[in-house]
Amino acid sequence: MSIAERKERQRAERYELILAAARELAEAEGWDAVTTRRLADLINYSQPVLYSHFKGKAEIMAAVATRGFEELAARLEAETVKAAGAGGVLRNVCAAYVDFARSHAVVYEAMFVLPTNIKFASDDTPPALRAAFAALVAALGPDRREPVFLAEVLWGALHGLVVLMQSGRIPASGAEARLEVLVEKFSDKAQVSGPLEPHKPA
Amino acid sequence: MSIAERKERQRAERYELILAAARELAEAEGWDAVTTRRLADLINYSQPVLYSHFKGKAEIMAAVATRGFEELAARLEAETVKAAGAGGVLRNVCAAYVDFARSHAVVYEAMFVLPTNIKFASDDTPPALRAAFAALVAALGPDRREPVFLAEVLWGALHGLVVLMQSGRIPASGAEARLEVLVEKFSDKAQVSGPLEPHKPA
DNA sequence: GGTCTAATTCTAGCGCCGCTAGATTTTATG
DNA sequence: CATAAAATCTAGCGGCGCTAGAATTAGACC
């Protein structure tokens, strides 16, 4: 391996080290604890070295978010192909979304809660974010009127539940039942079936 | 007026001055710009004086949020009595919620987005927050199964739309049409009517 | 009106933050 | 081995939330 290749590999490794450090520190102590001084300590370099990889702290968080979009997209896409054609696709995709948010709470915050320089709904939107959204659209099933629009409303409803529960503003207990209500309201059957069965919060 | 009364009045006035300064600075430049130094400058006292009214910056924001709960509750309650019994109550209350969030964006952030020490869904919850939530419950109409639970899901859906639009993650255009979709899904008629009319995003 | 005490307010500073200029060290090249 | 380039570090800037103790002001009492 050439010297240039070795240097590039080491640089890429350090980039990953920074992202891993940011994510782990955020998971352990929250994003407020993730500072450039502490990241530098964790990777055993001085602060300015971070700035040779990222334009600033916001870009570190954006990189963590982008990894999150990739993981979320993979997760949702897996659910759409797992039960293709079956009525449970919407439920599974929605459940996967909520489960992702629950199990990757700080990554989810970086993705969809904290201020970001990532562009949404534009040409500069990360492909993985588009893919994740496309999986939501696909989960609604074929033959839906205005599927992209409806997927935006569904996304809002899922996101709202997730963030209100995760910030302690509504009880986390009852999450599955609330999800069930949402899924039924967005299911293509919602428009032709009779009165719903009652739901009991946990 | 006694000296003690005058002192108490001046103290209360300064408390209101601090809240007004915080809100106005947040509205002008965002919560990141609201610092204890700048608030002190705006009220023409030194920083430590803020701490004679509030335990810390978080409590200033909580006080702004509490005022917001009061305004929101008043707004939503006004909508529930305005068209009592008519089918448009849910639509009006939801529209009032979204309009409040749009026109009080930074207060809304303090209320429902930023980290807070305010207790939700507990004995310590501010009465105005309970009242605002009660107005959502009432808007769903009588004879709904699990109305509190359903109101939580509705709140999540409204909140999600609001924050995704206001943070630029979904387009702000189309807000009214998305609200229409949500209202229809949560309307008590949603369970007995036929296929919905198609919706066109703006 | 003067003095003393209590209340109020201010100054100065702590430890930390994101970020950068220029110094220093290390590495690669000839 | 010397030199230049690259990489990394030190030191510092301006700012943050917050507080201890100094200084000032106000009120009570004689």
CSV table of C-alpha atoms (C1' of nucleotides) in Angstrom, one decimal:
chain,number,residue,atom,x,y,z
A,1,MET,CA,0.0,0.0,0.0
A,2,SER,CA,1.3,3.4,-0.9
A,3,ILE,CA,2.0,6.1,1.7
A,4,ALA,CA,-0.9,8.1,0.3
A,5,GLU,CA,-3.3,5.1,0.7
A,6,ARG,CA,-2.1,4.5,4.2
A,7,LYS,CA,-2.7,8.1,5.1
A,8,GLU,CA,-6.1,8.1,3.5
A,9,ARG,CA,-7.1,4.9,5.4
A,10,GLN,CA,-6.0,6.4,8.7
A,11,ARG,CA,-7.9,9.6,8.0
A,12,ALA,CA,-11.0,7.5,7.2
A,13,GLU,CA,-10.6,5.5,10.4
A,14,ARG,CA,-10.3,8.7,12.4
A,15,TYR,CA,-13.5,10.0,10.8
A,16,GLU,CA,-15.3,6.9,11.9
A,17,LEU,CA,-13.8,7.2,15.3
A,18,ILE,CA,-15.1,10.7,15.7
A,19,LEU,CA,-18.6,9.6,14.6
A,20,ALA,CA,-18.6,6.6,17.0
A,21,ALA,CA,-17.4,8.8,19.8
A,22,ALA,CA,-20.1,11.4,19.2
A,23,ARG,CA,-22.8,8.8,19.1
A,24,GLU,CA,-21.6,6.8,22.1
A,25,LEU,CA,-21.2,10.0,24.2
A,26,ALA,CA,-24.7,11.2,23.1
A,27,GLU,CA,-26.1,7.8,24.0
A,28,ALA,CA,-24.5,7.8,27.4
A,29,GLU,CA,-25.1,11.4,28.4
A,30,GLY,CA,-27.2,13.2,25.8
A,31,TRP,CA,-26.2,15.6,23.1
A,32,ASP,CA,-25.5,18.4,25.5
A,33,ALA,CA,-22.5,16.5,26.8
A,34,VAL,CA,-21.1,16.0,23.3
A,35,THR,CA,-18.5,18.8,23.1
A,36,THR,CA,-15.5,19.3,20.8
A,37,ARG,CA,-13.2,19.1,23.8
A,38,ARG,CA,-14.7,15.8,25.0
A,39,LEU,CA,-14.7,14.3,21.5
A,40,ALA,CA,-11.0,15.3,21.1
A,41,ASP,CA,-10.2,13.6,24.4
A,42,LEU,CA,-12.0,10.5,23.4
A,43,ILE,CA,-10.1,10.1,20.1
A,44,ASN,CA,-6.8,11.2,21.7
A,45,TYR,CA,-6.2,14.2,19.5
A,46,SER,CA,-6.5,17.9,20.1
A,47,GLN,CA,-9.6,19.9,19.2
A,48,PRO,CA,-8.3,21.3,15.9
A,49,VAL,CA,-8.0,17.9,14.4
A,50,LEU,CA,-11.8,17.5,14.5
A,51,TYR,CA,-11.9,20.6,12.2
A,52,SER,CA,-9.7,18.8,9.6
A,53,HIS,CA,-12.6,16.4,9.1
A,54,PHE,CA,-15.7,18.5,9.8
A,55,LYS,CA,-16.5,22.1,9.2
A,56,GLY,CA,-17.9,22.3,12.7
A,57,LYS,CA,-19.8,20.5,15.4
A,58,ALA,CA,-23.0,20.7,13.4
A,59,GLU,CA,-21.5,18.7,10.6
A,60,ILE,CA,-20.5,16.0,13.1
A,61,MET,CA,-24.1,15.7,14.2
A,62,ALA,CA,-25.3,15.8,10.5
A,63,ALA,CA,-23.0,12.9,9.8
A,64,VAL,CA,-24.4,10.9,12.7
A,65,ALA,CA,-27.9,11.8,11.4
A,66,THR,CA,-27.0,10.6,7.9
A,67,ARG,CA,-25.9,7.3,9.3
A,68,GLY,CA,-29.2,7.2,11.0
A,69,PHE,CA,-31.1,7.8,7.8
A,70,GLU,CA,-29.2,4.9,6.2
A,71,GLU,CA,-30.1,2.6,9.1
A,72,LEU,CA,-33.7,3.7,9.1
A,73,ALA,CA,-34.1,3.3,5.4
A,74,ALA,CA,-32.6,-0.2,5.5
A,75,ARG,CA,-34.9,-1.1,8.4
A,76,LEU,CA,-38.1,0.3,6.7
A,77,GLU,CA,-37.2,-1.2,3.3
A,78,ALA,CA,-36.6,-4.6,4.9
A,79,GLU,CA,-40.2,-4.4,6.3
A,80,THR,CA,-41.7,-3.4,3.0
A,81,VAL,CA,-40.3,-6.5,1.2
A,82,LYS,CA,-40.8,-8.9,4.1
A,83,ALA,CA,-44.6,-9.0,3.8
A,84,ALA,CA,-45.1,-7.6,0.3
A,85,GLY,CA,-48.8,-7.5,-0.6
A,86,ALA,CA,-50.0,-8.4,2.9
A,87,GLY,CA,-52.1,-6.0,4.9
A,88,GLY,CA,-49.6,-5.9,7.7
A,89,VAL,CA,-47.0,-4.0,5.7
A,90,LEU,CA,-48.1,-0.6,7.0
A,91,ARG,CA,-48.2,-1.8,10.5
A,92,ASN,CA,-44.8,-3.4,10.3
A,93,VAL,CA,-43.2,-0.4,8.7
A,94,CYS,CA,-44.7,2.0,11.3
A,95,ALA,CA,-43.7,-0.3,14.1
A,96,ALA,CA,-40.2,-0.5,12.7
A,97,TYR,CA,-40.1,3.3,12.6
A,98,VAL,CA,-41.2,3.7,16.2
A,99,ASP,CA,-38.9,1.0,17.3
A,100,PHE,CA,-36.0,2.6,15.5
A,101,ALA,CA,-36.7,5.9,17.2
A,102,ARG,CA,-36.9,4.2,20.6
A,103,SER,CA,-33.8,2.2,20.2
A,104,HIS,CA,-31.7,4.9,18.6
A,105,ALA,CA,-33.1,7.9,20.6
A,106,VAL,CA,-30.1,10.2,20.3
A,107,VAL,CA,-29.6,9.4,16.6
A,108,TYR,CA,-33.3,10.1,16.0
A,109,GLU,CA,-32.9,13.4,17.8
A,110,ALA,CA,-30.0,14.3,15.5
A,111,MET,CA,-32.1,13.2,12.5
A,112,PHE,CA,-35.4,14.8,13.2
A,113,VAL,CA,-35.5,16.9,16.4
A,114,LEU,CA,-32.4,19.0,16.8
A,115,PRO,CA,-31.6,21.9,14.5
A,116,THR,CA,-29.8,20.7,11.4
A,117,ASN,CA,-28.1,22.0,8.3
A,118,ILE,CA,-29.3,18.9,6.4
A,119,LYS,CA,-31.7,19.8,3.6
A,120,PHE,CA,-35.0,18.1,3.5
A,121,ALA,CA,-37.4,17.8,0.6
A,122,SER,CA,-34.8,19.3,-1.8
A,123,ASP,CA,-32.2,18.2,-4.4
A,124,ASP,CA,-29.6,18.2,-1.6
A,125,THR,CA,-31.6,15.8,0.6
A,126,PRO,CA,-29.5,12.8,1.6
A,127,PRO,CA,-30.5,9.8,-0.6
A,128,ALA,CA,-31.0,7.6,2.5
A,129,LEU,CA,-33.6,10.1,3.8
A,130,ARG,CA,-35.4,10.0,0.5
A,131,ALA,CA,-35.3,6.2,0.6
A,132,ALA,CA,-36.7,6.1,4.2
A,133,PHE,CA,-39.5,8.4,3.1
A,134,ALA,CA,-40.1,6.3,0.0
A,135,ALA,CA,-40.5,3.2,2.2
A,136,LEU,CA,-43.2,5.0,4.1
A,137,VAL,CA,-44.9,5.9,0.8
A,138,ALA,CA,-44.6,2.3,-0.3
A,139,ALA,CA,-46.0,1.0,2.9
A,140,LEU,CA,-49.3,2.8,2.3
A,141,GLY,CA,-49.9,0.4,-0.5
A,142,PRO,CA,-50.7,0.9,-4.1
A,143,ASP,CA,-53.7,2.8,-5.5
A,144,ARG,CA,-53.6,5.4,-2.8
A,145,ARG,CA,-54.6,9.0,-3.8
A,146,GLU,CA,-51.8,11.5,-3.2
A,147,PRO,CA,-49.5,8.9,-1.6
A,148,VAL,CA,-46.6,11.3,-1.1
A,149,PHE,CA,-48.8,13.8,0.6
A,150,LEU,CA,-50.5,11.1,2.7
A,151,ALA,CA,-47.0,9.8,3.7
A,152,GLU,CA,-46.1,13.3,4.9
A,153,VAL,CA,-49.2,13.3,7.2
A,154,LEU,CA,-48.4,9.8,8.4
A,155,TRP,CA,-44.8,10.7,9.1
A,156,GLY,CA,-46.0,13.7,11.1
A,157,ALA,CA,-48.3,11.5,13.1
A,158,LEU,CA,-45.5,8.9,13.8
A,159,HIS,CA,-42.9,11.6,14.6
A,160,GLY,CA,-45.2,13.4,16.9
A,161,LEU,CA,-46.0,10.3,18.9
A,162,VAL,CA,-42.3,9.4,19.1
A,163,VAL,CA,-41.1,12.8,20.3
A,164,LEU,CA,-43.9,13.4,22.7
A,165,MET,CA,-43.3,10.0,24.3
A,166,GLN,CA,-39.5,10.2,24.3
A,167,SER,CA,-39.5,13.7,25.9
A,168,GLY,CA,-41.9,12.5,28.6
A,169,ARG,CA,-44.8,14.7,27.4
A,170,ILE,CA,-47.1,11.8,27.0
A,171,PRO,CA,-46.7,8.4,28.7
A,172,ALA,CA,-44.4,5.9,27.0
A,173,SER,CA,-46.8,3.2,28.1
A,174,GLY,CA,-49.5,2.7,25.6
A,175,ALA,CA,-47.1,3.2,22.7
A,176,GLU,CA,-48.2,0.0,20.8
A,177,ALA,CA,-51.9,0.8,21.2
A,178,ARG,CA,-51.4,4.4,19.9
A,179,LEU,CA,-49.5,3.0,17.0
A,180,GLU,CA,-52.3,0.6,16.3
A,181,VAL,CA,-54.8,3.5,16.2
A,182,LEU,CA,-52.6,5.4,13.7
A,183,VAL,CA,-52.1,2.4,11.5
A,184,GLU,CA,-55.8,1.8,11.3
A,185,LYS,CA,-56.5,5.4,10.5
A,186,PHE,CA,-54.0,5.3,7.6
A,187,SER,CA,-54.8,1.8,6.4
A,188,ASP,CA,-56.5,1.7,3.0
A,189,LYS,CA,-59.2,-0.3,4.8
A,190,ALA,CA,-60.0,2.7,7.0
A,191,GLN,CA,-62.2,4.1,4.4
A,192,VAL,CA,-64.5,1.3,4.0
A,193,SER,CA,-64.7,-0.6,7.3
A,194,GLY,CA,-67.2,-0.2,10.1
A,195,PRO,CA,-66.7,1.3,13.6
A,196,LEU,CA,-63.3,0.4,15.1
A,197,GLU,CA,-62.8,-1.9,18.0
A,198,PRO,CA,-62.1,0.0,21.2
A,199,HIS,CA,-58.5,0.4,22.2
A,200,LYS,CA,-57.2,0.1,25.8
A,201,PRO,CA,-54.1,2.0,26.8
A,202,ALA,CA,-51.6,-0.1,28.6
B,1,MET,CA,-49.3,51.8,49.4
B,2,SER,CA,-46.8,50.5,51.9
B,3,ILE,CA,-43.1,50.2,51.2
B,4,ALA,CA,-43.4,46.4,51.2
B,5,GLU,CA,-46.2,46.5,48.6
B,6,ARG,CA,-44.3,48.9,46.4
B,7,LYS,CA,-41.3,46.6,46.5
B,8,GLU,CA,-43.4,43.5,45.7
B,9,ARG,CA,-45.1,45.3,42.8
B,10,GLN,CA,-41.7,46.4,41.4
B,11,ARG,CA,-40.4,42.8,41.8
B,12,ALA,CA,-43.5,41.5,39.9
B,13,GLU,CA,-43.0,44.0,37.2
B,14,ARG,CA,-39.4,43.0,36.8
B,15,TYR,CA,-40.4,39.3,36.6
B,16,GLU,CA,-42.8,40.2,33.7
B,17,LEU,CA,-40.0,42.3,32.1
B,18,ILE,CA,-37.7,39.3,32.1
B,19,LEU,CA,-40.3,37.0,30.5
B,20,ALA,CA,-41.2,39.6,27.9
B,21,ALA,CA,-37.5,40.2,27.1
B,22,ALA,CA,-36.9,36.4,26.8
B,23,ARG,CA,-39.9,36.0,24.5
B,24,GLU,CA,-39.1,38.9,22.3
B,25,LEU,CA,-35.5,38.0,21.9
B,26,ALA,CA,-36.4,34.4,21.1
B,27,GLU,CA,-38.9,35.7,18.5
B,28,ALA,CA,-36.4,38.0,17.0
B,29,GLU,CA,-33.3,35.7,17.0
B,30,GLY,CA,-34.3,32.2,18.3
B,31,TRP,CA,-33.7,30.6,21.6
B,32,ASP,CA,-30.0,30.2,21.0
B,33,ALA,CA,-29.7,34.0,21.2
B,34,VAL,CA,-31.5,34.2,24.5
B,35,THR,CA,-28.6,34.3,27.0
B,36,THR,CA,-28.6,35.5,30.6
B,37,ARG,CA,-26.1,38.3,29.7
B,38,ARG,CA,-28.4,39.6,27.0
B,39,LEU,CA,-31.5,39.3,29.1
B,40,ALA,CA,-29.7,41.3,31.8
B,41,ASP,CA,-28.8,43.9,29.3
B,42,LEU,CA,-32.3,44.2,28.0
B,43,ILE,CA,-33.8,44.7,31.5
B,44,ASN,CA,-31.0,47.0,32.6
B,45,TYR,CA,-29.7,45.0,35.5
B,46,SER,CA,-26.7,42.7,36.0
B,47,GLN,CA,-26.9,39.0,35.5
B,48,PRO,CA,-27.3,37.9,39.1
B,49,VAL,CA,-30.6,39.8,39.4
B,50,LEU,CA,-32.2,37.2,37.1
B,51,TYR,CA,-31.3,34.6,39.6
B,52,SER,CA,-33.3,36.4,42.3
B,53,HIS,CA,-36.4,35.6,40.3
B,54,PHE,CA,-35.6,32.3,38.6
B,55,LYS,CA,-33.5,29.3,39.7
B,56,GLY,CA,-31.8,29.3,36.3
B,57,LYS,CA,-32.3,29.9,32.6
B,58,ALA,CA,-34.4,26.7,32.3
B,59,GLU,CA,-37.0,28.2,34.6
B,60,ILE,CA,-37.2,31.4,32.6
B,61,MET,CA,-38.1,29.2,29.6
B,62,ALA,CA,-40.5,27.2,31.6
B,63,ALA,CA,-42.3,30.4,32.6
B,64,VAL,CA,-42.5,31.4,29.0
B,65,ALA,CA,-43.9,27.9,28.2
B,66,THR,CA,-46.5,28.2,31.0
B,67,ARG,CA,-47.7,31.4,29.6
B,68,GLY,CA,-48.0,29.6,26.3
B,69,PHE,CA,-50.0,26.8,27.8
B,70,GLU,CA,-52.4,29.5,29.1
B,71,GLU,CA,-52.8,31.2,25.8
B,72,LEU,CA,-53.2,27.9,24.0
B,73,ALA,CA,-55.8,26.6,26.4
B,74,ALA,CA,-57.7,29.9,26.1
B,75,ARG,CA,-57.6,29.6,22.3
B,76,LEU,CA,-58.7,26.0,22.2
B,77,GLU,CA,-61.4,26.4,24.8
B,78,ALA,CA,-62.8,29.4,22.8
B,79,GLU,CA,-63.0,27.1,19.8
B,80,THR,CA,-64.8,24.3,21.6
B,81,VAL,CA,-67.6,26.7,22.8
B,82,LYS,CA,-67.9,28.6,19.6
B,83,ALA,CA,-69.5,25.9,17.6
B,84,ALA,CA,-70.6,23.5,20.3
B,85,GLY,CA,-72.4,20.5,18.9
B,86,ALA,CA,-71.5,21.3,15.3
B,87,GLY,CA,-69.3,18.9,13.3
B,88,GLY,CA,-66.7,21.6,12.7
B,89,VAL,CA,-65.5,21.7,16.3
B,90,LEU,CA,-62.7,19.2,15.8
B,91,ARG,CA,-61.6,21.0,12.6
B,92,ASN,CA,-61.6,24.4,14.4
B,93,VAL,CA,-59.8,23.2,17.4
B,94,CYS,CA,-57.1,21.5,15.3
B,95,ALA,CA,-56.8,24.6,13.1
B,96,ALA,CA,-56.5,26.8,16.2
B,97,TYR,CA,-53.7,24.5,17.5
B,98,VAL,CA,-51.7,24.6,14.3
B,99,ASP,CA,-52.3,28.3,13.9
B,100,PHE,CA,-51.1,28.9,17.5
B,101,ALA,CA,-47.9,26.9,16.8
B,102,ARG,CA,-47.3,28.9,13.6
B,103,SER,CA,-47.9,32.3,15.1
B,104,HIS,CA,-46.1,31.6,18.4
B,105,ALA,CA,-43.3,29.4,17.0
B,106,VAL,CA,-40.7,30.1,19.7
B,107,VAL,CA,-43.2,29.8,22.6
B,108,TYR,CA,-44.4,26.5,21.0
B,109,GLU,CA,-40.7,25.4,21.0
B,110,ALA,CA,-40.4,26.2,24.7
B,111,MET,CA,-43.7,24.4,25.4
B,112,PHE,CA,-43.3,21.2,23.3
B,113,VAL,CA,-39.9,20.9,21.6
B,114,LEU,CA,-37.0,22.0,23.8
B,115,PRO,CA,-35.9,20.1,26.8
B,116,THR,CA,-37.9,21.2,29.9
B,117,ASN,CA,-38.3,20.7,33.6
B,118,ILE,CA,-42.1,21.0,33.3
B,119,LYS,CA,-43.9,17.8,34.3
B,120,PHE,CA,-46.4,16.4,31.9
B,121,ALA,CA,-49.1,13.9,32.6
B,122,SER,CA,-48.5,14.1,36.4
B,123,ASP,CA,-49.8,15.9,39.5
B,124,ASP,CA,-47.3,18.7,38.9
B,125,THR,CA,-48.5,19.4,35.4
B,126,PRO,CA,-49.4,23.1,34.9
B,127,PRO,CA,-53.2,23.5,35.0
B,128,ALA,CA,-53.2,25.3,31.7
B,129,LEU,CA,-51.6,22.4,30.0
B,130,ARG,CA,-54.2,20.1,31.4
B,131,ALA,CA,-56.9,22.5,30.2
B,132,ALA,CA,-55.4,22.6,26.7
B,133,PHE,CA,-55.3,18.9,26.5
B,134,ALA,CA,-58.9,18.7,27.9
B,135,ALA,CA,-60.0,21.0,25.0
B,136,LEU,CA,-58.5,18.5,22.5
B,137,VAL,CA,-60.4,15.7,24.3
B,138,ALA,CA,-63.6,17.7,24.2
B,139,ALA,CA,-63.1,18.5,20.5
B,140,LEU,CA,-63.2,14.8,19.6
B,141,GLY,CA,-66.9,14.9,20.6
B,142,PRO,CA,-68.9,12.9,23.1
B,143,ASP,CA,-69.3,9.2,22.9
B,144,ARG,CA,-65.8,8.5,21.7
B,145,ARG,CA,-64.2,5.3,23.0
B,146,GLU,CA,-61.0,6.1,25.0
B,147,PRO,CA,-61.2,9.8,24.4
B,148,VAL,CA,-58.1,10.7,26.4
B,149,PHE,CA,-56.1,8.1,24.6
B,150,LEU,CA,-57.4,9.1,21.3
B,151,ALA,CA,-56.6,12.8,22.1
B,152,GLU,CA,-53.0,11.7,22.8
B,153,VAL,CA,-52.8,10.2,19.3
B,154,LEU,CA,-54.4,13.3,17.8
B,155,TRP,CA,-52.0,15.5,19.7
B,156,GLY,CA,-49.0,13.5,18.4
B,157,ALA,CA,-50.3,13.8,14.9
B,158,LEU,CA,-50.8,17.6,15.1
B,159,HIS,CA,-47.5,18.1,17.0
B,160,GLY,CA,-45.6,16.0,14.4
B,161,LEU,CA,-47.0,18.0,11.5
B,162,VAL,CA,-46.3,21.3,13.2
B,163,VAL,CA,-42.7,20.6,14.1
B,164,LEU,CA,-41.7,18.9,10.9
B,165,MET,CA,-43.1,21.8,8.9
B,166,GLN,CA,-41.6,24.5,11.2
B,167,SER,CA,-38.2,22.9,11.1
B,168,GLY,CA,-38.3,22.7,7.3
B,169,ARG,CA,-38.4,18.9,7.2
B,170,ILE,CA,-41.6,18.8,5.3
B,171,PRO,CA,-42.8,21.7,3.2
B,172,ALA,CA,-44.9,24.4,5.0
B,173,SER,CA,-47.1,24.6,1.9
B,174,GLY,CA,-49.9,22.1,2.1
B,175,ALA,CA,-50.4,22.7,5.8
B,176,GLU,CA,-54.1,23.2,5.5
B,177,ALA,CA,-54.6,20.2,3.3
B,178,ARG,CA,-52.6,17.9,5.7
B,179,LEU,CA,-54.7,19.3,8.6
B,180,GLU,CA,-57.9,18.4,6.7
B,181,VAL,CA,-56.7,14.8,6.2
B,182,LEU,CA,-55.9,14.5,9.9
B,183,VAL,CA,-59.2,16.0,11.0
B,184,GLU,CA,-61.1,13.6,8.7
B,185,LYS,CA,-59.2,10.6,10.1
B,186,PHE,CA,-60.0,11.6,13.7
B,187,SER,CA,-63.6,12.8,13.1
B,188,ASP,CA,-66.2,10.5,14.5
B,189,LYS,CA,-67.6,10.2,11.0
B,190,ALA,CA,-64.4,8.7,9.8
B,191,GLN,CA,-65.6,5.3,11.0
B,192,VAL,CA,-68.9,5.2,9.1
B,193,SER,CA,-68.4,7.2,5.9
B,194,GLY,CA,-67.3,6.0,2.5
B,195,PRO,CA,-64.1,6.6,0.6
B,196,LEU,CA,-62.7,10.1,1.1
B,197,GLU,CA,-62.5,12.8,-1.5
B,198,PRO,CA,-58.9,13.1,-2.9
B,199,HIS,CA,-56.7,15.8,-1.4
B,200,LYS,CA,-54.4,18.1,-3.4
B,201,PRO,CA,-51.4,19.5,-1.7
B,202,ALA,CA,-51.0,23.2,-2.2
C,1,DG,C1',-30.4,64.4,59.9
C,2,DG,C1',-27.2,60.7,61.1
C,3,DT,C1',-26.1,56.0,61.9
C,4,DC,C1',-26.6,51.3,61.5
C,5,DT,C1',-28.5,47.2,59.5
C,6,DA,C1',-30.7,44.8,55.9
C,7,DA,C1',-31.7,44.4,51.2
C,8,DT,C1',-30.3,44.9,46.7
C,9,DT,C1',-27.2,45.1,43.1
C,10,DC,C1',-22.8,44.8,41.0
C,11,DT,C1',-18.1,43.1,39.9
C,12,DA,C1',-15.2,39.6,39.0
C,13,DG,C1',-14.5,35.3,38.3
C,14,DC,C1',-15.2,30.0,37.6
C,15,DG,C1',-15.3,26.3,34.4
C,16,DC,C1',-16.9,25.3,30.2
C,17,DC,C1',-18.3,26.1,25.2
C,18,DG,C1',-17.1,26.3,19.6
C,19,DC,C1',-13.6,27.6,17.0
C,20,DT,C1',-9.0,29.4,15.0
C,21,DA,C1',-4.0,31.4,14.3
C,22,DG,C1',0.2,30.5,14.5
C,23,DA,C1',3.9,27.5,16.7
C,24,DT,C1',5.8,23.1,16.9
C,25,DT,C1',6.5,18.5,15.7
C,26,DT,C1',6.4,14.7,12.5
C,27,DT,C1',6.7,12.7,8.1
C,28,DA,C1',8.0,12.3,3.4
C,29,DT,C1',11.0,13.5,-0.3
C,30,DG,C1',15.2,14.4,-2.8
D,1,DC,C1',21.0,14.4,6.0
D,2,DA,C1',18.5,18.6,4.9
D,3,DT,C1',14.4,20.6,3.6
D,4,DA,C1',9.7,21.2,2.8
D,5,DA,C1',5.2,19.7,3.5
D,6,DA,C1',1.8,17.8,6.4
D,7,DA,C1',0.0,17.1,10.7
D,8,DT,C1',-0.8,18.2,15.2
D,9,DC,C1',-0.6,21.1,19.3
D,10,DT,C1',-0.8,25.2,22.3
D,11,DA,C1',-2.8,29.2,23.4
D,12,DG,C1',-6.2,32.1,23.0
D,13,DC,C1',-10.7,34.5,21.5
D,14,DG,C1',-15.3,35.7,22.6
D,15,DG,C1',-19.0,33.8,24.6
D,16,DC,C1',-22.0,30.7,27.8
D,17,DG,C1',-24.6,29.8,32.7
D,18,DC,C1',-23.9,30.7,37.1
D,19,DT,C1',-22.1,32.3,41.9
D,20,DA,C1',-19.2,34.5,45.9
D,21,DG,C1',-18.3,38.3,48.0
D,22,DA,C1',-17.9,43.4,47.5
D,23,DA,C1',-20.2,47.6,47.0
D,24,DT,C1',-24.2,50.4,47.0
D,25,DT,C1',-28.7,51.7,48.2
D,26,DA,C1',-32.8,51.8,51.1
D,27,DG,C1',-35.2,51.7,55.3
D,28,DA,C1',-35.5,51.7,60.4
D,29,DC,C1',-34.5,53.8,64.4
D,30,DC,C1',-32.9,57.4,67.4
